[in-house]
Tab-separated table of C-alpha atoms and ligand atoms in Angstrom:
chain	number	residue	atom	x	y	z
Y	81	MET	CA	104.986	106.953	146.182
Y	82	ALA	CA	105.125	103.622	148.245
Y	83	SER	CA	108.177	102.532	149.961
Y	84	GLU	CA	107.204	100.551	152.947
Y	85	VAL	CA	105.132	98.419	150.875
Y	86	SER	CA	107.105	94.544	150.353
Y	87	PRO	CA	106.821	91.771	148.270
Y	88	ALA	CA	104.311	88.966	148.665
Y	89	ALA	CA	105.051	86.855	151.000
Y	90	PRO	CA	106.295	83.287	149.131
Y	91	SER	CA	103.868	81.119	150.672
Y	92	ARG	CA	100.677	82.877	149.739
Y	93	PRO	CA	98.644	81.204	147.572
Y	94	PHE	CA	99.679	81.424	143.669
Y	95	SER	CA	96.266	83.844	142.892
Y	96	ASP	CA	96.565	85.863	146.246
Y	97	ARG	CA	100.337	86.416	145.334
Y	98	VAL	CA	99.894	87.190	141.978
Y	99	TRP	CA	97.180	89.851	143.176
Y	100	ALA	CA	99.187	91.176	145.949
Y	101	ASN	CA	102.377	91.775	143.798
Y	102	LEU	CA	100.040	93.805	140.766
Y	103	MET	CA	98.845	96.020	143.777
Y	104	MET	CA	102.042	96.484	145.585
Y	105	LEU	CA	103.342	97.240	142.306
Y	106	ALA	CA	100.725	100.049	141.701
Y	107	GLU	CA	101.594	102.164	144.689
Y	108	TYR	CA	104.608	103.290	142.937
Y	109	ALA	CA	102.924	106.008	141.006
Y	110	GLU	CA	103.759	109.229	140.501
Y	111	PRO	CA	102.520	111.395	143.000
Y	112	ASP	CA	101.597	114.946	140.760
Y	113	GLN	CA	99.771	113.019	138.155
Y	114	PRO	CA	96.392	111.216	137.899
Y	115	GLY	CA	95.652	107.133	138.354
Y	116	TRP	CA	98.375	104.999	138.679
Y	117	THR	CA	100.926	107.090	136.732
Y	118	ARG	CA	104.241	105.549	135.964
Y	119	ARG	CA	105.887	107.008	133.231
Y	120	VAL	CA	108.864	105.795	131.979
Y	121	PHE	CA	112.045	107.632	133.404
Y	122	SER	CA	110.287	109.250	136.196
Y	123	PRO	CA	111.447	108.215	139.649
Y	124	ALA	CA	108.408	106.216	140.375
Y	125	TYR	CA	109.007	104.069	137.735
Y	126	LEU	CA	113.168	103.479	138.550
Y	127	GLU	CA	111.896	102.567	141.793
Y	128	SER	CA	109.324	99.849	140.856
Y	129	ARG	CA	111.829	98.367	138.840
Y	130	GLN	CA	114.119	97.524	141.151
Y	131	VAL	CA	110.891	96.313	142.918
Y	132	VAL	CA	110.179	94.012	139.748
Y	133	ALA	CA	114.506	92.523	140.104
Y	134	ASP	CA	114.222	92.210	143.896
Y	135	LEU	CA	111.270	89.979	142.941
Y	136	MET	CA	112.821	88.088	140.409
Y	137	GLU	CA	115.858	87.433	142.445
Y	138	ALA	CA	113.705	86.168	145.046
Y	139	THR	CA	112.120	83.599	142.445
Y	140	GLY	CA	115.563	82.577	141.735
Y	141	LEU	CA	115.756	84.094	138.499
Y	142	GLU	CA	119.277	85.303	137.481
Y	143	VAL	CA	118.887	89.154	136.585
Y	144	THR	CA	120.547	91.006	134.158
Y	145	ARG	CA	120.019	94.573	132.864
Y	146	ASP	CA	120.913	95.325	129.163
Y	147	ALA	CA	122.087	98.004	127.562
Y	148	ALA	CA	118.436	99.600	126.746
Y	149	GLY	CA	117.935	99.532	129.954
Y	150	ASN	CA	115.690	95.773	129.939
Y	151	LEU	CA	115.256	94.012	132.736
Y	152	LEU	CA	115.844	89.952	132.564
Y	153	GLY	CA	115.649	87.493	134.472
Y	154	GLN	CA	116.675	83.654	133.522
Y	155	LEU	CA	115.858	80.389	134.667
Y	156	ALA	CA	118.300	77.395	133.408
Y	157	GLY	CA	116.595	74.849	131.111
Y	158	ALA	CA	117.336	71.176	130.567
Y	159	GLU	CA	119.421	71.725	127.501
Y	160	PRO	CA	120.758	74.665	128.045
Y	161	ASP	CA	122.364	74.835	124.496
Y	162	LEU	CA	118.535	75.458	123.520
Y	163	PRO	CA	117.123	79.118	122.962
Y	164	ALA	CA	115.221	80.595	125.222
Y	165	LEU	CA	111.598	80.176	125.837
Y	166	VAL	CA	110.589	84.231	126.809
Y	167	ILE	CA	107.500	85.720	128.506
Y	168	GLY	CA	107.143	88.928	129.493
Y	169	SER	CA	105.510	92.572	129.190
Y	170	HIS	CA	106.266	95.904	130.727
Y	171	THR	CA	105.671	98.257	133.576
Y	172	ASP	CA	105.424	101.512	132.539
Y	173	THR	CA	102.088	103.464	132.396
Y	174	VAL	CA	100.733	106.261	130.337
Y	175	ALA	CA	99.767	109.391	132.429
Y	176	GLY	CA	96.939	108.709	134.266
Y	177	GLY	CA	96.926	105.087	133.444
Y	178	GLY	CA	95.819	101.950	135.152
Y	179	ARG	CA	97.343	98.989	137.369
Y	180	PHE	CA	97.530	95.981	134.726
Y	181	ASP	CA	98.099	97.186	131.311
Y	182	GLY	CA	101.429	95.243	131.087
Y	183	MET	CA	102.527	94.803	135.046
Y	184	VAL	CA	99.936	91.851	134.547
Y	185	GLY	CA	102.095	89.986	131.905
Y	186	VAL	CA	105.528	91.030	134.214
Y	187	VAL	CA	103.816	89.540	137.620
Y	188	ALA	CA	102.697	86.707	135.744
Y	189	ALA	CA	105.823	85.832	134.453
Y	190	ILE	CA	107.321	85.874	137.361
Y	191	GLU	CA	104.889	83.538	138.910
Y	192	VAL	CA	104.955	81.237	136.226
Y	193	ALA	CA	109.159	80.826	136.907
Y	194	ARG	CA	108.361	80.750	140.726
Y	195	ARG	CA	105.523	77.955	140.074
Y	196	LEU	CA	107.839	75.883	137.636
Y	197	ARG	CA	110.487	75.719	140.701
Y	198	ALA	CA	108.306	74.807	143.133
Y	199	GLU	CA	107.089	72.230	141.675
Y	200	GLY	CA	110.511	70.993	140.314
Y	201	THR	CA	109.532	71.384	136.886
Y	202	ARG	CA	112.549	71.705	134.524
Y	203	LEU	CA	111.775	72.958	131.110
Y	204	ARG	CA	113.777	71.911	128.151
Y	205	HIS	CA	114.349	75.644	127.141
Y	206	PRO	CA	115.746	78.227	129.203
Y	207	LEU	CA	113.154	80.563	130.299
Y	208	ARG	CA	113.682	84.254	129.899
Y	209	VAL	CA	111.685	86.823	131.920
Y	210	VAL	CA	111.428	90.101	130.453
Y	211	ASP	CA	110.231	93.703	131.932
Y	212	PHE	CA	111.022	95.629	128.479
Y	213	LEU	CA	111.893	99.360	129.164
Y	214	GLY	CA	109.249	101.877	128.033
Y	215	GLU	CA	106.885	100.342	125.798
Y	216	GLU	CA	104.154	103.164	126.036
Y	217	PRO	CA	104.853	106.901	124.472
Y	218	ASN	CA	107.020	109.003	125.954
Y	219	ARG	CA	108.375	112.539	125.705
Y	220	PHE	CA	110.815	111.755	123.234
Y	221	GLY	CA	108.073	110.021	121.094
Y	222	LEU	CA	108.907	106.521	120.743
Y	223	SER	CA	107.492	103.647	122.340
Y	224	CYS	CA	108.640	99.790	122.968
Y	225	LEU	CA	112.288	101.221	123.534
Y	226	GLY	CA	113.038	97.616	124.914
Y	227	SER	CA	111.707	95.670	122.689
Y	228	ARG	CA	113.101	97.583	119.753
Y	229	ALA	CA	116.508	97.358	121.137
Y	230	VAL	CA	116.597	93.684	121.213
Y	231	THR	CA	115.292	93.185	117.927
Y	232	GLY	CA	118.296	95.823	116.786
Y	233	HIS	CA	115.547	98.779	115.919
Y	234	LEU	CA	116.719	101.013	118.507
Y	235	ASP	CA	119.503	103.133	116.626
Y	236	PRO	CA	121.752	105.593	117.211
Y	237	ALA	CA	119.589	108.319	115.336
Y	238	HIS	CA	117.103	107.300	117.814
Y	239	LEU	CA	119.378	107.620	120.732
Y	240	GLN	CA	119.453	111.457	119.634
Y	241	LEU	CA	115.599	111.959	119.910
Y	242	ARG	CA	115.402	114.982	122.315
Y	243	ASP	CA	112.573	116.171	125.022
Y	244	ALA	CA	111.065	119.465	125.591
Y	245	SER	CA	113.958	120.268	127.573
Y	246	GLY	CA	116.530	119.314	124.981
Y	247	LEU	CA	117.930	116.222	127.065
Y	248	THR	CA	118.569	113.204	124.560
Y	249	LEU	CA	116.742	109.680	124.951
Y	250	GLY	CA	120.363	108.142	125.236
Y	251	GLU	CA	121.127	110.758	128.245
Y	252	ALA	CA	117.425	109.257	129.582
Y	253	LEU	CA	118.616	105.691	128.749
Y	254	VAL	CA	121.338	106.127	131.245
Y	255	GLY	CA	119.303	106.878	134.528
Y	256	VAL	CA	117.316	104.042	133.788
Y	257	GLY	CA	120.760	101.919	133.962
Y	258	GLY	CA	121.073	101.660	130.218
Y	259	GLN	CA	123.974	102.377	128.179
Y	260	PRO	CA	123.651	104.502	124.966
Y	261	GLU	CA	126.861	103.601	123.572
Y	262	ALA	CA	127.027	99.650	123.875
Y	263	ILE	CA	123.238	99.930	122.980
Y	264	GLN	CA	123.832	97.258	119.912
Y	265	SER	CA	124.809	94.801	122.312
Y	266	ALA	CA	121.198	94.458	124.062
Y	267	ARG	CA	120.334	92.911	120.751
Y	268	TRP	CA	119.181	89.446	120.449
Y	269	LYS	CA	120.460	87.004	117.451
Y	270	ALA	CA	118.107	86.182	115.110
Y	271	ASN	CA	116.236	82.688	115.886
Y	272	SER	CA	117.957	83.120	118.867
Y	273	ILE	CA	114.357	82.446	120.957
Y	274	HIS	CA	112.379	79.606	121.286
Y	275	GLY	CA	109.142	81.548	120.869
Y	276	TYR	CA	107.585	84.863	122.681
Y	277	ILE	CA	104.313	84.459	125.086
Y	278	GLU	CA	102.769	87.645	126.387
Y	279	LEU	CA	99.965	87.638	128.583
Y	280	HIS	CA	97.829	91.315	128.750
Y	281	VAL	CA	94.621	92.366	129.754
Y	282	GLU	CA	92.642	92.674	126.180
Y	283	GLN	CA	92.080	96.414	126.713
Y	284	GLY	CA	88.496	95.690	124.764
Y	285	ALA	CA	85.572	94.627	125.385
Y	286	ARG	CA	85.244	91.256	123.024
Y	287	LEU	CA	85.951	88.981	125.703
Y	288	GLU	CA	82.836	90.821	128.098
Y	289	GLU	CA	80.773	90.867	125.250
Y	290	THR	CA	81.189	87.054	123.949
Y	291	GLY	CA	81.409	85.515	127.620
Y	292	ARG	CA	84.872	84.498	126.948
Y	293	ARG	CA	87.075	84.142	129.980
Y	294	LEU	CA	90.386	84.193	127.651
Y	295	GLY	CA	91.453	85.034	124.497
Y	296	VAL	CA	94.049	84.052	121.938
Y	297	VAL	CA	95.483	87.119	119.935
Y	298	SER	CA	95.505	86.586	116.059
Y	299	GLY	CA	97.126	89.154	115.155
Y	300	ILE	CA	98.271	92.765	116.423
Y	301	VAL	CA	97.309	96.114	113.959
Y	302	GLY	CA	100.404	98.303	112.670
Y	303	ILE	CA	100.504	102.030	114.387
Y	304	HIS	CA	101.547	104.690	111.900
Y	305	ARG	CA	102.205	108.153	114.496
Y	306	VAL	CA	102.723	111.461	112.701
Y	307	ARG	CA	104.072	114.727	114.134
Y	308	VAL	CA	101.715	117.692	112.267
Y	309	GLU	CA	102.900	121.159	112.643
Y	310	LEU	CA	100.950	124.154	112.000
Y	311	VAL	CA	102.570	127.146	111.981
Y	312	GLY	CA	100.565	130.892	111.992
Y	313	ARG	CA	101.261	134.016	113.084
Y	314	PRO	CA	100.498	135.216	116.712
Y	315	ASP	CA	98.208	138.515	117.124
Y	316	HIS	CA	96.236	140.600	119.458
Y	317	ALA	CA	92.856	138.394	119.564
Y	318	GLY	CA	90.493	141.552	120.169
Y	319	THR	CA	92.122	143.929	117.428
Y	320	THR	CA	92.844	141.122	114.710
Y	321	PRO	CA	89.851	140.963	112.527
Y	322	MET	CA	88.722	137.285	111.619
Y	323	GLY	CA	89.778	137.961	107.897
Y	324	SER	CA	93.525	138.707	108.341
Y	325	ARG	CA	94.415	135.931	110.874
Y	326	LEU	CA	96.665	132.953	110.506
Y	327	ASP	CA	95.669	131.131	113.206
Y	328	ALA	CA	97.099	128.027	114.162
Y	329	MET	CA	94.430	126.744	116.433
Y	330	GLN	CA	91.963	127.360	113.928
Y	331	ALA	CA	93.822	125.292	111.332
Y	332	ALA	CA	94.343	122.075	114.115
Y	333	ALA	CA	90.774	122.166	114.406
Y	334	GLN	CA	90.083	121.465	111.202
Y	335	VAL	CA	92.777	118.962	110.456
Y	336	ILE	CA	91.597	117.075	113.547
Y	337	LEU	CA	88.337	117.002	112.259
Y	338	GLY	CA	89.763	115.528	108.754
Y	339	ILE	CA	91.602	112.861	110.540
Y	340	ASP	CA	88.693	111.596	112.633
Y	341	ARG	CA	87.034	111.216	109.212
Y	342	ILE	CA	89.240	109.293	107.853
Y	343	GLY	CA	89.129	106.904	110.875
Y	344	ARG	CA	85.570	106.479	110.215
Y	345	ARG	CA	85.370	106.015	106.636
Y	346	GLN	CA	85.682	101.986	107.117
Y	347	GLU	CA	85.781	101.042	103.181
Y	348	GLY	CA	86.357	97.512	103.333
Y	349	ALA	CA	89.194	96.779	105.987
Y	350	GLU	CA	88.560	98.816	109.197
Y	351	GLY	CA	90.901	101.376	110.676
Y	352	VAL	CA	90.769	104.067	113.626
Y	353	ALA	CA	92.536	107.176	113.649
Y	354	THR	CA	93.242	109.429	116.623
Y	355	VAL	CA	94.394	113.009	117.457
Y	356	GLY	CA	95.426	112.296	121.335
Y	357	GLN	CA	97.915	115.183	121.666
Y	358	ILE	CA	97.997	118.353	120.846
Y	359	ALA	CA	100.623	121.567	121.891
Y	360	VAL	CA	99.548	125.507	120.920
Y	361	GLU	CA	101.779	128.375	121.514
Y	362	PRO	CA	101.954	131.120	123.101
Y	363	ASN	CA	98.561	129.546	124.761
Y	364	SER	CA	97.109	132.481	126.043
Y	365	PRO	CA	93.400	133.634	125.653
Y	366	ASN	CA	94.058	136.739	124.489
Y	367	VAL	CA	96.384	135.803	121.448
Y	368	VAL	CA	95.778	134.016	118.047
Y	369	ALA	CA	97.408	130.890	118.387
Y	370	SER	CA	100.664	130.926	116.378
Y	371	ARG	CA	101.654	127.450	116.394
Y	372	ALA	CA	99.793	124.127	116.877
Y	373	THR	CA	101.802	121.034	116.995
Y	374	LEU	CA	99.655	117.682	117.106
Y	375	VAL	CA	100.465	114.194	117.005
Y	376	ALA	CA	97.878	111.623	115.171
Y	377	GLU	CA	98.057	107.937	114.644
Y	378	LEU	CA	96.259	105.435	112.689
Y	379	ARG	CA	95.929	101.594	113.711
Y	380	SER	CA	94.780	98.627	111.358
Y	381	LEU	CA	95.618	95.140	110.980
Y	382	ASP	CA	95.121	96.117	106.899
Y	383	ALA	CA	98.760	97.103	105.866
Y	384	GLU	CA	96.648	98.528	102.720
Y	385	TRP	CA	94.378	100.672	104.777
Y	386	LEU	CA	97.278	102.811	106.913
Y	387	ALA	CA	99.248	103.175	103.602
Y	388	GLN	CA	96.137	104.914	101.950
Y	389	GLY	CA	95.464	106.572	105.700
Y	390	ASP	CA	99.021	108.433	105.320
Y	391	GLN	CA	98.448	109.440	101.992
Y	392	GLN	CA	95.219	110.766	103.399
Y	393	VAL	CA	96.408	112.601	106.302
Y	394	ALA	CA	99.089	114.494	104.175
Y	395	ALA	CA	96.251	115.352	101.930
Y	396	GLN	CA	94.571	117.129	104.947
Y	397	VAL	CA	96.914	119.249	106.174
Y	398	ALA	CA	98.096	120.325	102.480
Y	399	GLN	CA	94.644	121.632	102.030
Y	400	VAL	CA	94.429	123.114	105.476
Y	401	ALA	CA	97.788	124.965	104.978
Y	402	SER	CA	96.637	126.358	101.176
Y	403	GLU	CA	93.195	127.192	102.370
Y	404	THR	CA	94.563	129.142	105.755
Y	405	GLY	CA	97.328	130.620	104.776
Y	406	LEU	CA	99.465	128.685	107.474
Y	407	VAL	CA	102.207	126.361	107.054
Y	408	GLY	CA	101.728	122.825	107.644
Y	409	GLU	CA	104.418	120.378	107.756
Y	410	LEU	CA	104.130	116.597	108.946
Y	411	SER	CA	107.257	113.829	110.284
Y	412	TRP	CA	106.218	110.455	110.849
Y	413	LEU	CA	106.897	109.256	113.984
Y	414	SER	CA	107.037	105.576	113.467
Y	415	GLN	CA	105.194	103.377	110.722
Y	416	GLU	CA	105.011	99.863	112.099
Y	417	ALA	CA	103.585	97.071	110.072
Y	418	PRO	CA	100.588	94.900	111.394
Y	419	VAL	CA	101.773	91.717	112.879
Y	420	ALA	CA	100.201	88.091	112.620
Y	421	CYS	CA	101.133	85.769	115.743
Y	422	HIS	CA	102.457	82.371	114.904
Y	423	PRO	CA	99.950	80.110	113.826
Y	424	THR	CA	101.316	76.917	115.672
Y	425	LEU	CA	101.731	79.184	118.804
Y	426	ARG	CA	98.029	79.979	118.108
Y	427	ARG	CA	97.048	76.399	118.095
Y	428	LEU	CA	99.252	75.488	121.147
Y	429	LEU	CA	98.236	78.510	123.499
Y	430	ALA	CA	94.372	77.733	122.502
Y	431	GLN	CA	95.326	73.891	123.504
Y	432	ALA	CA	96.964	75.264	127.005
Y	433	VAL	CA	93.552	76.808	127.391
Y	434	ARG	CA	91.227	73.915	126.737
Y	435	GLU	CA	93.621	71.916	128.885
Y	436	LEU	CA	92.363	74.213	131.904
Y	437	GLY	CA	88.629	73.628	130.853
Y	438	VAL	CA	88.380	76.913	129.128
Y	439	ASP	CA	87.078	77.461	125.908
Y	440	PRO	CA	88.794	80.168	124.236
Y	441	VAL	CA	87.840	83.063	121.500
Y	442	GLU	CA	90.255	84.231	119.026
Y	443	LEU	CA	90.562	88.126	118.791
Y	444	ALA	CA	92.826	90.784	117.474
Y	445	SER	CA	94.474	92.859	119.411
Y	446	GLY	CA	93.711	96.775	118.814
Y	447	ALA	CA	96.396	98.149	120.960
Y	448	SER	CA	100.184	97.367	120.059
Y	449	HIS	CA	102.476	95.458	122.272
Y	450	ASP	CA	106.503	94.264	122.820
Y	451	ALA	CA	105.120	91.434	121.003
Y	452	ALA	CA	105.119	93.117	117.672
Y	453	HIS	CA	108.375	93.767	117.787
Y	454	LEU	CA	109.698	90.413	119.236
Y	455	ALA	CA	107.612	88.837	116.399
Y	456	GLY	CA	110.692	89.742	114.060
Y	457	LEU	CA	113.030	87.727	116.195
Y	458	GLY	CA	110.881	84.335	116.276
Y	459	PRO	CA	107.580	82.723	117.085
Y	460	MET	CA	105.245	85.228	118.792
Y	461	GLY	CA	101.828	84.405	120.928
Y	462	MET	CA	99.576	86.278	122.891
Y	463	LEU	CA	96.740	85.375	125.505
Y	464	PHE	CA	94.411	87.991	126.806
Y	465	ILE	CA	92.545	88.238	129.955
Y	466	PRO	CA	89.066	90.591	129.884
Y	467	SER	CA	89.243	94.178	130.860
Y	468	ARG	CA	86.131	95.498	132.494
Y	469	GLY	CA	83.884	96.999	129.995
Y	470	GLY	CA	86.508	97.635	127.703
Y	471	ARG	CA	88.122	100.591	129.760
Y	472	SER	CA	92.148	100.746	129.351
Y	473	HIS	CA	94.652	103.482	129.581
Y	474	CYS	CA	92.387	105.015	132.299
Y	475	PRO	CA	92.713	104.864	135.770
Y	476	GLU	CA	89.107	102.730	135.653
Y	477	GLU	CA	91.330	100.077	134.299
Y	478	TRP	CA	90.106	96.776	135.842
Y	479	THR	CA	90.515	92.733	135.576
Y	480	ASP	CA	89.052	91.119	138.539
Y	481	PRO	CA	91.398	88.924	141.104
Y	482	GLU	CA	90.410	85.691	139.587
Y	483	GLN	CA	90.643	86.205	135.670
Y	484	VAL	CA	94.294	87.659	136.756
Y	485	ALA	CA	94.839	84.412	138.387
Y	486	LEU	CA	93.306	82.069	135.718
Y	487	GLY	CA	95.272	84.080	132.989
Y	488	THR	CA	98.541	83.292	134.731
Y	489	ALA	CA	97.605	79.454	134.869
Y	490	ALA	CA	97.402	80.023	131.481
Y	491	LEU	CA	100.258	81.519	130.629
Y	492	LEU	CA	101.882	78.730	132.880
Y	493	ARG	CA	100.524	75.960	130.911
Y	494	ALA	CA	101.281	77.481	127.516
Y	495	VAL	CA	104.863	77.779	129.143
Y	496	GLN	CA	104.853	73.719	129.492
Y	497	VAL	CA	102.925	73.212	126.465
Y	498	VAL	CA	105.072	75.091	124.065
Y	499	ASP	CA	108.273	74.339	125.516
Y	500	ARG	CA	107.914	70.378	124.614
Y	501	ALA	CA	107.112	71.499	121.130
Y	502	GLN	CA	108.670	71.850	117.476
Y	503	LEU	CA	107.618	75.445	116.468
F	64	LIG	C1	100.093	100.542	123.496
F	64	LIG	O1	99.714	100.269	125.224
F	64	LIG	C2	99.333	100.982	122.499
F	64	LIG	O2	99.459	102.014	122.476
F	64	LIG	O3	98.665	100.296	122.190
F	65	LIG	MN1	99.393	100.518	126.957
F	66	LIG	MN1	100.454	96.851	127.531
């Protein structure tokens, strides 16, 4: 874990500084994890967020932390009664993640604020830069913690979710400076934002494939996440005949293949289905597995596809349970609907990109974002920069320095254009 790095000097040129800050942030990684892991609530995350707060402060932003552990930096506008224009993203990563997913949006947003101040440009609206708490899935089974909280969707029941050690989400929140008992105070009023713009790496290969440098997002997929529990019986792996077993591992394999088939069935609308997590007990080579717990997710831009997928997952588990004699139980962890980006904001973002002399492409996001939640509060739009080879959620995640610089320039231009617009 790095402790001797310091924020890039403020005199550095625009593009260098954003890149230097990104690389500096990446050094705050969990030492025992692969890649650039910085999961929410980890010591590395705590340390890195202090660095982000310091960067915000050095930029002249008024820094606060809310009851949900979000980190906010505000720049006053010329018309203080106007609602804030919000920009930002997240700085936590998945296990074995990269250096760009989320971080680009936060570091670029801070740079935008710095540039505005340096150039003496006063926006009409207050500018709010946000590092949302814990966007990625975590050990409590709930992602987008901070953006849920500002929209009023992190409720007391969520705060009672427990990790494997029995710690509650509320208790973990205290560790990042949150106040679970005051969680509702983190909520922003309806229509209290002028708009929300998030710059993010694409995490797919559309931009690369189409040879474009910047994308304007049309919409964000909905995600339905479900926990499947298969309960059988532990038995000796050498002495129990194949026909007498209640094997949770074998049943899990059938469920996993069934869910994969749901993702491959593309009738009209498109979607994807993934089982990315599994735990088995007792997890021993010479014991028939007694319990398998897996987490599956379905993603689509089509709400109907997701609803049908839910039914197909339930039917799949019921069928495997009845054929194997195991108990199969499902609990839905989240069912987030697909979200369309605001049409006027889409147009303005495309305009801002063109003003930089770049032709943008419109594309949908197969990844989810804090932006999907912010759409509940006001106009939401997103800008994408390329991800090399479409790779993301892995250590190889990469975006060239010039692409990061161009994305930052597009975000700055977008902020200036949207500030003057009626949405
Ligand atoms: C967010 O990173 C997601 O899972 O799409
Ligand atoms: Mn991610
Ligand atoms: Mn992200």
